[in-house]
Amino acid sequence: MDNVADDFYRELPKVELHAHLNGSVSFQTMEKVMKRKPHLNIEHHMTAIGKGQRRSLDECFQVFKVIHQLVDTQEDILMVATDVIKEFAADGVKYLELRSTPREETKTGLNKKNYVETVIGAIQQCKEEGVDIDVRFLVAIDRRNGSEVAMETVKLAEDFMLSADGLVVGLDLSGDPTVGHGKDLLPALQRAKNGGLKLSLHLSEVASQLEESELLLGLPPDRIGHGTFLHPDVGGSQSLVDKVTKNNIPIELCLTSNIKGQTVPCYSQHHFKYWYQLGHPSVICTDDKGVFSTDLSQEYQLAAATFGLDQQAVWALSKQAIDCIFAPEALKQQLRQKWTELQPRVLK
Ligand code: 5GP
């Protein structure tokens, strides 16, 4: 990790809604996985982007391929998932929605079903150990894999939604945004929505995807990942913005990820400003805390420093994120209660 955030931001209770499992693996955990597989000759600079470094979006997706080579057994998944959950908890995250793309690795016996079972096992293990965090899981569709795999993933997610004690709450659409077209995935996404899975979709992450974004916003999704190019100042359109605001669809905003992946030129031009000034539900998230060498406390601090938010505003921002979680109302109430209890200690 590049920096450590100030005490206020670390003590601030936080909600993390956009965290890809394999992108969230810390330096320390990566070290353990690398030791298990020295023959792969993978070094840290191949799995994380350090301070001041930038990569193209395409290079970022190459990084995920390297991580997938390393994390390819059930044992690995269990270790990275428990470590990631504990690290978020240590950073003051009280509620986490983790997302991951189920994978198959014939040589290690990993398949999509036992992949999801293992992540769920990690969540349950952390709960049994008393880690102070509530975790839910979103099953991810990698758009690169096309419509058939998307439909299979939805069916898998439906099965686990019914069988995993409420831990599987939704579906994520992610993967290289320059590959494939959202229209091919609409039937799968529509089925998921009809079946009660909540939808968080990466939308307009790169420029010139107006048509796809219009189509996907028609579902409508329950949350939007990034939404970098939705608004008219950056080549989006008022009609897209109107769809988002009319349906009050929260946006997950990942500052460092967008700067390091070069979809946004600098922090001050991040679209957080646009949505926050509109008063639209805007949730600060990490995206891939391992790959982008950050944590959620630092992301809050960066947003505050860049956009001039005082502690009251930062508190309101973290509390508002509770409204945007996919878990049921009863858990929202518990989290609000937790924020109320912590307020006198944190907001001095
Ligand atoms: P995993 O699903 O293997 O746990 O996490 C890594 C995967 O998440 C990547 O292969 C990619 O599909 C997705 N991902 C991670 N970060 C991003 C991002 O910033 N944008 C998009 N579109 N996908 C991402």
Short mmCIF file of C-alpha atoms and ligand atoms in Angstrom, two decimals:
data_model
loop_
_atom_site.label_atom_id
_atom_site.label_comp_id
_atom_site.label_asym_id
_atom_site.label_seq_id
_atom_site.Cartn_x
_atom_site.Cartn_y
_atom_site.Cartn_z
CA MET A 1 0.00 0.00 0.00
CA ASP A 2 1.30 3.46 -0.88
CA ASN A 3 0.16 5.51 2.14
CA VAL A 4 -1.65 5.27 5.44
CA ALA A 5 -4.75 7.41 5.93
CA ASP A 6 -5.20 9.75 8.92
CA ASP A 7 -6.87 8.40 12.08
CA PHE A 8 -10.26 9.99 11.34
CA TYR A 9 -10.59 8.14 8.04
CA ARG A 10 -9.41 4.84 9.50
CA GLU A 11 -11.80 5.11 12.45
CA LEU A 12 -14.68 6.22 10.23
CA PRO A 13 -17.11 3.29 9.91
CA LYS A 14 -17.34 2.50 6.21
CA VAL A 15 -19.32 0.52 3.65
CA GLU A 16 -17.48 -1.05 0.70
CA LEU A 17 -19.72 -1.90 -2.23
CA HIS A 18 -17.31 -2.32 -5.14
CA ALA A 19 -14.48 -4.75 -4.44
CA HIS A 20 -13.34 -7.44 -6.89
CA LEU A 21 -11.91 -10.32 -4.90
CA ASN A 22 -8.80 -11.04 -6.98
CA GLY A 23 -8.07 -7.34 -7.42
CA SER A 24 -8.21 -6.83 -3.65
CA VAL A 25 -5.40 -9.17 -2.65
CA SER A 26 -2.83 -7.33 -0.53
CA PHE A 27 0.96 -7.35 -0.90
CA GLN A 28 1.24 -9.62 2.17
CA THR A 29 -1.25 -12.19 0.88
CA MET A 30 0.28 -12.06 -2.59
CA GLU A 31 3.62 -12.87 -0.97
CA LYS A 32 2.11 -16.03 0.55
CA VAL A 33 0.57 -17.12 -2.78
CA MET A 34 3.82 -16.44 -4.65
CA LYS A 35 5.72 -18.63 -2.17
CA ARG A 36 3.33 -21.47 -2.94
CA LYS A 37 4.14 -21.14 -6.67
CA PRO A 38 7.77 -20.06 -7.15
CA HIS A 39 7.89 -21.81 -10.53
CA LEU A 40 5.60 -19.12 -11.99
CA ASN A 41 8.29 -16.46 -11.42
CA ILE A 42 5.67 -13.82 -10.72
CA GLU A 43 6.89 -10.69 -8.90
CA HIS A 44 5.00 -7.94 -7.09
CA HIS A 45 5.38 -5.34 -9.86
CA MET A 46 3.34 -7.71 -12.05
CA THR A 47 0.36 -7.80 -9.67
CA ALA A 48 0.13 -4.24 -8.35
CA ILE A 49 0.44 -0.67 -9.61
CA GLY A 50 2.44 1.48 -7.18
CA LYS A 51 2.40 5.13 -6.22
CA GLY A 52 2.55 7.58 -9.14
CA GLN A 53 2.35 4.76 -11.69
CA ARG A 54 -0.26 4.63 -14.43
CA ARG A 55 -1.25 1.84 -16.77
CA SER A 56 -3.62 1.64 -19.72
CA LEU A 57 -6.90 -0.10 -19.01
CA ASP A 58 -5.70 -2.93 -21.21
CA GLU A 59 -2.55 -3.32 -19.08
CA CYS A 60 -4.76 -3.41 -15.95
CA PHE A 61 -6.64 -6.36 -17.41
CA GLN A 62 -3.32 -8.10 -18.08
CA VAL A 63 -2.57 -7.74 -14.35
CA PHE A 64 -5.75 -9.69 -13.53
CA LYS A 65 -4.61 -12.48 -15.83
CA VAL A 66 -1.35 -12.76 -13.88
CA ILE A 67 -3.23 -12.84 -10.56
CA HIS A 68 -5.56 -15.53 -11.90
CA GLN A 69 -2.49 -17.67 -12.72
CA LEU A 70 -1.43 -17.39 -9.10
CA VAL A 71 -4.80 -17.81 -7.43
CA ASP A 72 -6.02 -21.02 -9.00
CA THR A 73 -6.93 -23.56 -6.30
CA GLN A 74 -9.71 -23.73 -3.72
CA GLU A 75 -7.04 -23.35 -1.04
CA ASP A 76 -5.84 -20.12 -2.64
CA ILE A 77 -9.36 -18.74 -2.96
CA LEU A 78 -10.08 -19.52 0.70
CA MET A 79 -6.89 -17.81 1.81
CA VAL A 80 -7.26 -14.69 -0.32
CA ALA A 81 -10.94 -14.30 0.54
CA THR A 82 -10.43 -14.61 4.32
CA ASP A 83 -7.43 -12.26 4.19
CA VAL A 84 -9.31 -9.68 2.09
CA ILE A 85 -12.31 -9.74 4.45
CA LYS A 86 -10.08 -9.32 7.52
CA GLU A 87 -8.15 -6.47 5.89
CA PHE A 88 -11.35 -4.59 5.07
CA ALA A 89 -12.48 -5.11 8.68
CA ALA A 90 -9.14 -3.81 9.99
CA ASP A 91 -9.63 -0.73 7.80
CA GLY A 92 -12.93 0.09 9.55
CA VAL A 93 -15.26 -1.40 6.95
CA LYS A 94 -18.43 -2.61 8.71
CA TYR A 95 -20.25 -3.92 5.65
CA LEU A 96 -18.62 -5.35 2.55
CA GLU A 97 -20.05 -6.60 -0.72
CA LEU A 98 -17.36 -8.70 -2.32
CA ARG A 99 -17.68 -9.68 -5.98
CA SER A 100 -15.86 -12.31 -7.99
CA THR A 101 -16.06 -14.19 -11.28
CA PRO A 102 -16.42 -17.96 -10.76
CA ARG A 103 -13.58 -19.74 -12.58
CA GLU A 104 -12.73 -23.21 -13.73
CA GLU A 105 -9.18 -24.62 -13.60
CA THR A 106 -9.25 -28.25 -14.73
CA LYS A 107 -5.71 -28.99 -13.53
CA THR A 108 -6.49 -28.00 -9.92
CA GLY A 109 -10.08 -29.22 -9.68
CA LEU A 110 -11.45 -25.71 -9.29
CA ASN A 111 -14.89 -25.36 -10.83
CA LYS A 112 -17.46 -22.59 -10.79
CA LYS A 113 -19.61 -24.21 -8.14
CA ASN A 114 -16.83 -24.98 -5.67
CA TYR A 115 -15.38 -21.50 -6.39
CA VAL A 116 -18.55 -19.86 -5.09
CA GLU A 117 -18.80 -22.37 -2.22
CA THR A 118 -15.25 -21.50 -1.18
CA VAL A 119 -15.90 -17.75 -1.12
CA ILE A 120 -19.05 -18.38 0.92
CA GLY A 121 -17.00 -20.64 3.22
CA ALA A 122 -14.53 -17.78 3.76
CA ILE A 123 -17.36 -15.39 4.65
CA GLN A 124 -18.78 -17.92 7.12
CA GLN A 125 -15.35 -18.62 8.62
CA CYS A 126 -14.75 -14.92 9.28
CA LYS A 127 -18.17 -14.67 10.90
CA GLU A 128 -17.43 -17.65 13.15
CA GLU A 129 -14.11 -16.07 14.14
CA GLY A 130 -16.01 -12.94 15.19
CA VAL A 131 -14.47 -10.58 12.62
CA ASP A 132 -16.37 -7.30 13.00
CA ILE A 133 -17.81 -7.00 9.50
CA ASP A 134 -20.93 -8.13 7.62
CA VAL A 135 -20.11 -9.56 4.22
CA ARG A 136 -22.30 -10.38 1.23
CA PHE A 137 -21.33 -11.78 -2.16
CA LEU A 138 -22.10 -10.71 -5.74
CA VAL A 139 -21.46 -13.31 -8.43
CA ALA A 140 -19.68 -11.64 -11.34
CA ILE A 141 -20.17 -12.02 -15.07
CA ASP A 142 -17.08 -11.33 -17.15
CA ARG A 143 -18.51 -9.74 -20.31
CA ARG A 144 -15.62 -11.16 -22.31
CA ASN A 145 -17.13 -14.64 -21.96
CA GLY A 146 -20.34 -13.92 -23.89
CA SER A 147 -24.05 -14.60 -23.50
CA GLU A 148 -24.04 -18.34 -22.82
CA VAL A 149 -21.60 -18.15 -19.94
CA ALA A 150 -23.51 -15.12 -18.64
CA MET A 151 -26.70 -17.17 -18.51
CA GLU A 152 -24.92 -20.08 -16.75
CA THR A 153 -23.55 -17.61 -14.21
CA VAL A 154 -27.01 -16.25 -13.52
CA LYS A 155 -28.31 -19.79 -12.91
CA LEU A 156 -25.42 -20.46 -10.54
CA ALA A 157 -26.10 -17.20 -8.70
CA GLU A 158 -29.81 -18.07 -8.44
CA ASP A 159 -28.98 -21.45 -6.87
CA PHE A 160 -26.71 -19.85 -4.31
CA MET A 161 -29.14 -17.02 -3.60
CA LEU A 162 -31.57 -19.69 -2.43
CA SER A 163 -29.11 -21.93 -0.60
CA ALA A 164 -26.42 -19.76 1.00
CA ASP A 165 -28.23 -18.23 3.99
CA GLY A 166 -28.79 -14.90 2.26
CA LEU A 167 -25.07 -14.34 1.63
CA VAL A 168 -25.44 -14.16 -2.16
CA VAL A 169 -27.42 -11.02 -2.91
CA GLY A 170 -26.67 -10.03 -6.45
CA LEU A 171 -24.85 -10.04 -9.71
CA ASP A 172 -22.04 -7.93 -11.08
CA LEU A 173 -21.26 -7.24 -14.72
CA SER A 174 -17.59 -6.45 -15.23
CA GLY A 175 -14.59 -7.44 -17.36
CA ASP A 176 -12.86 -5.55 -20.14
CA PRO A 177 -15.40 -2.90 -21.21
CA THR A 178 -13.95 -2.76 -24.72
CA VAL A 179 -14.90 -6.38 -25.40
CA GLY A 180 -18.39 -7.53 -26.38
CA HIS A 181 -21.69 -5.64 -26.26
CA GLY A 182 -24.13 -5.36 -23.38
CA LYS A 183 -27.09 -6.12 -25.63
CA ASP A 184 -26.01 -9.76 -25.85
CA LEU A 185 -26.10 -10.01 -22.08
CA LEU A 186 -29.54 -8.44 -21.61
CA PRO A 187 -31.50 -11.73 -21.45
CA ALA A 188 -29.23 -13.04 -18.68
CA LEU A 189 -29.38 -9.77 -16.74
CA GLN A 190 -33.15 -9.55 -17.13
CA ARG A 191 -33.55 -13.11 -15.86
CA ALA A 192 -31.36 -12.33 -12.85
CA LYS A 193 -33.42 -9.26 -12.05
CA ASN A 194 -36.72 -11.12 -12.40
CA GLY A 195 -35.37 -13.84 -10.11
CA GLY A 196 -34.63 -11.35 -7.31
CA LEU A 197 -30.88 -10.86 -7.74
CA LYS A 198 -29.77 -7.25 -7.38
CA LEU A 199 -27.73 -5.88 -10.28
CA SER A 200 -24.56 -3.83 -10.11
CA LEU A 201 -23.36 -3.11 -13.64
CA HIS A 202 -20.12 -1.51 -14.83
CA LEU A 203 -21.43 1.20 -17.15
CA SER A 204 -19.78 3.79 -19.41
CA GLU A 205 -16.39 2.97 -17.96
CA VAL A 206 -14.86 4.00 -21.27
CA ALA A 207 -16.04 6.68 -23.71
CA SER A 208 -18.51 6.20 -26.57
CA GLN A 209 -20.74 3.56 -25.02
CA LEU A 210 -23.91 5.66 -25.04
CA GLU A 211 -26.03 3.10 -26.83
CA GLU A 212 -24.98 0.25 -24.54
CA SER A 213 -25.49 2.39 -21.45
CA GLU A 214 -28.99 3.46 -22.60
CA LEU A 215 -29.87 -0.19 -23.09
CA LEU A 216 -28.54 -1.40 -19.74
CA LEU A 217 -30.04 1.54 -17.85
CA GLY A 218 -33.40 0.42 -19.22
CA LEU A 219 -33.32 -2.65 -16.97
CA PRO A 220 -32.74 -0.62 -14.67
CA PRO A 221 -29.78 -1.82 -12.60
CA ASP A 222 -29.75 -1.36 -8.82
CA ARG A 223 -26.29 0.24 -8.81
CA ILE A 224 -23.76 1.47 -11.35
CA GLY A 225 -20.04 0.73 -11.28
CA HIS A 226 -17.88 3.73 -12.31
CA GLY A 227 -20.27 5.43 -14.80
CA THR A 228 -17.27 7.54 -15.81
CA PHE A 229 -18.59 8.75 -19.16
CA LEU A 230 -22.31 9.04 -18.42
CA HIS A 231 -22.57 12.78 -17.99
CA PRO A 232 -22.59 15.27 -20.90
CA ASP A 233 -19.37 17.15 -19.94
CA VAL A 234 -17.33 14.04 -20.84
CA GLY A 235 -19.24 12.93 -23.94
CA GLY A 236 -22.17 11.21 -22.24
CA SER A 237 -25.69 12.64 -22.47
CA GLN A 238 -28.37 14.36 -20.45
CA SER A 239 -30.72 11.52 -21.29
CA LEU A 240 -28.36 9.05 -19.56
CA VAL A 241 -28.06 11.30 -16.52
CA ASP A 242 -31.85 11.67 -16.39
CA LYS A 243 -32.29 7.88 -16.42
CA VAL A 244 -29.84 7.53 -13.54
CA THR A 245 -31.37 10.31 -11.44
CA LYS A 246 -35.01 9.40 -12.20
CA ASN A 247 -34.42 5.86 -10.95
CA ASN A 248 -32.13 7.11 -8.16
CA ILE A 249 -29.47 4.51 -9.07
CA PRO A 250 -26.45 4.84 -6.75
CA ILE A 251 -23.01 5.12 -8.38
CA GLU A 252 -19.93 3.30 -7.05
CA LEU A 253 -16.97 5.65 -7.46
CA CYS A 254 -13.38 4.42 -7.34
CA LEU A 255 -11.00 7.38 -7.55
CA THR A 256 -7.53 5.82 -7.50
CA SER A 257 -8.57 2.98 -9.80
CA ASN A 258 -9.76 5.44 -12.45
CA ILE A 259 -6.62 7.59 -12.17
CA LYS A 260 -4.21 4.65 -12.29
CA GLY A 261 -6.19 3.02 -15.10
CA GLN A 262 -6.17 6.36 -16.93
CA THR A 263 -9.88 6.64 -17.65
CA VAL A 264 -9.84 9.91 -15.64
CA PRO A 265 -6.93 12.37 -16.10
CA CYS A 266 -6.55 13.54 -12.47
CA TYR A 267 -8.29 13.45 -9.09
CA SER A 268 -9.79 16.95 -9.43
CA GLN A 269 -11.52 15.93 -12.66
CA HIS A 270 -13.03 12.78 -11.21
CA HIS A 271 -16.76 12.45 -11.87
CA PHE A 272 -17.37 12.06 -8.13
CA LYS A 273 -17.69 15.86 -8.21
CA TYR A 274 -20.47 15.84 -10.82
CA TRP A 275 -22.66 13.29 -9.03
CA TYR A 276 -21.95 14.52 -5.51
CA GLN A 277 -22.85 18.09 -6.45
CA LEU A 278 -26.11 16.84 -7.93
CA GLY A 279 -26.91 15.33 -4.52
CA HIS A 280 -27.06 11.91 -6.19
CA PRO A 281 -26.21 8.81 -4.08
CA SER A 282 -22.44 8.50 -4.57
CA VAL A 283 -20.54 5.71 -2.84
CA ILE A 284 -16.74 5.83 -2.46
CA CYS A 285 -15.22 2.39 -3.15
CA THR A 286 -11.80 0.82 -3.81
CA ASP A 287 -12.47 -1.42 -6.87
CA ASP A 288 -9.20 -3.38 -6.52
CA LYS A 289 -7.33 -2.33 -3.38
CA GLY A 290 -4.47 -4.78 -4.06
CA VAL A 291 -3.87 -3.91 -7.71
CA PHE A 292 -4.20 -0.16 -7.10
CA SER A 293 -2.30 -0.20 -3.77
CA THR A 294 -4.94 1.61 -1.73
CA ASP A 295 -7.60 1.06 0.93
CA LEU A 296 -11.04 2.54 1.59
CA SER A 297 -9.80 4.98 4.26
CA GLN A 298 -7.36 6.48 1.79
CA GLU A 299 -10.07 6.78 -0.86
CA TYR A 300 -12.29 8.75 1.56
CA GLN A 301 -9.36 10.95 2.50
CA LEU A 302 -8.52 11.58 -1.15
CA ALA A 303 -12.12 12.52 -1.93
CA ALA A 304 -12.22 14.86 1.08
CA ALA A 305 -8.90 16.54 0.23
CA THR A 306 -9.69 16.89 -3.47
CA PHE A 307 -13.25 18.15 -3.16
CA GLY A 308 -13.01 20.06 0.12
CA LEU A 309 -15.29 17.88 2.27
CA ASP A 310 -15.20 18.50 6.01
CA GLN A 311 -15.56 15.70 8.57
CA GLN A 312 -19.35 16.16 8.83
CA ALA A 313 -19.66 15.76 5.05
CA VAL A 314 -17.42 12.70 5.05
CA TRP A 315 -19.48 11.17 7.86
CA ALA A 316 -22.70 11.82 5.91
CA LEU A 317 -21.14 10.25 2.82
CA SER A 318 -20.16 7.05 4.61
CA LYS A 319 -23.56 6.82 6.33
CA GLN A 320 -25.48 7.40 3.11
CA ALA A 321 -23.76 4.33 1.61
CA ILE A 322 -25.87 2.18 3.96
CA ASP A 323 -28.96 3.11 1.92
CA CYS A 324 -27.29 1.60 -1.17
CA ILE A 325 -26.43 -1.89 0.12
CA PHE A 326 -28.13 -4.96 -1.35
CA ALA A 327 -28.77 -6.70 1.98
CA PRO A 328 -32.28 -6.37 3.46
CA GLU A 329 -33.68 -3.46 5.45
CA ALA A 330 -33.09 -5.14 8.83
CA LEU A 331 -29.33 -5.09 8.26
CA LYS A 332 -29.48 -1.47 7.10
CA GLN A 333 -31.11 -0.61 10.41
CA GLN A 334 -28.40 -2.45 12.36
CA LEU A 335 -25.69 -0.59 10.45
CA ARG A 336 -27.36 2.79 11.04
CA GLN A 337 -27.45 1.93 14.74
CA LYS A 338 -23.73 1.11 14.63
CA TRP A 339 -22.98 4.49 13.00
CA THR A 340 -25.02 6.27 15.69
CA GLU A 341 -23.11 4.48 18.44
CA LEU A 342 -19.72 5.26 16.90
CA GLN A 343 -20.45 8.90 16.04
CA PRO A 344 -19.44 10.53 19.37
CA ARG A 345 -16.09 8.72 19.33
CA VAL A 346 -15.20 9.36 15.69
CA LEU A 347 -16.78 12.77 14.92
CA LYS A 348 -15.26 14.84 17.69
P1 5GP B 1 -12.20 -11.60 -9.81
O1 5GP B 1 -13.55 -11.53 -10.50
O2 5GP B 1 -11.31 -12.60 -10.48
O3 5GP B 1 -12.30 -11.82 -8.34
O4 5GP B 1 -11.54 -10.15 -9.94
C1 5GP B 1 -10.85 -9.71 -11.08
C2 5GP B 1 -11.82 -9.46 -12.23
O5 5GP B 1 -12.70 -8.37 -11.91
C3 5GP B 1 -11.14 -8.99 -13.52
O6 5GP B 1 -10.70 -10.08 -14.29
C4 5GP B 1 -12.25 -8.21 -14.21
O7 5GP B 1 -13.15 -9.08 -14.87
C5 5GP B 1 -12.99 -7.58 -13.05
N1 5GP B 1 -12.51 -6.21 -12.78
C6 5GP B 1 -11.70 -5.80 -11.78
N2 5GP B 1 -11.53 -4.46 -11.83
C7 5GP B 1 -12.26 -4.02 -12.87
C8 5GP B 1 -12.50 -2.72 -13.42
O8 5GP B 1 -12.00 -1.68 -12.97
N3 5GP B 1 -13.32 -2.69 -14.50
C9 5GP B 1 -13.92 -3.79 -15.02
N4 5GP B 1 -14.73 -3.62 -16.06
N5 5GP B 1 -13.71 -5.01 -14.52
C10 5GP B 1 -12.89 -5.13 -13.47
#
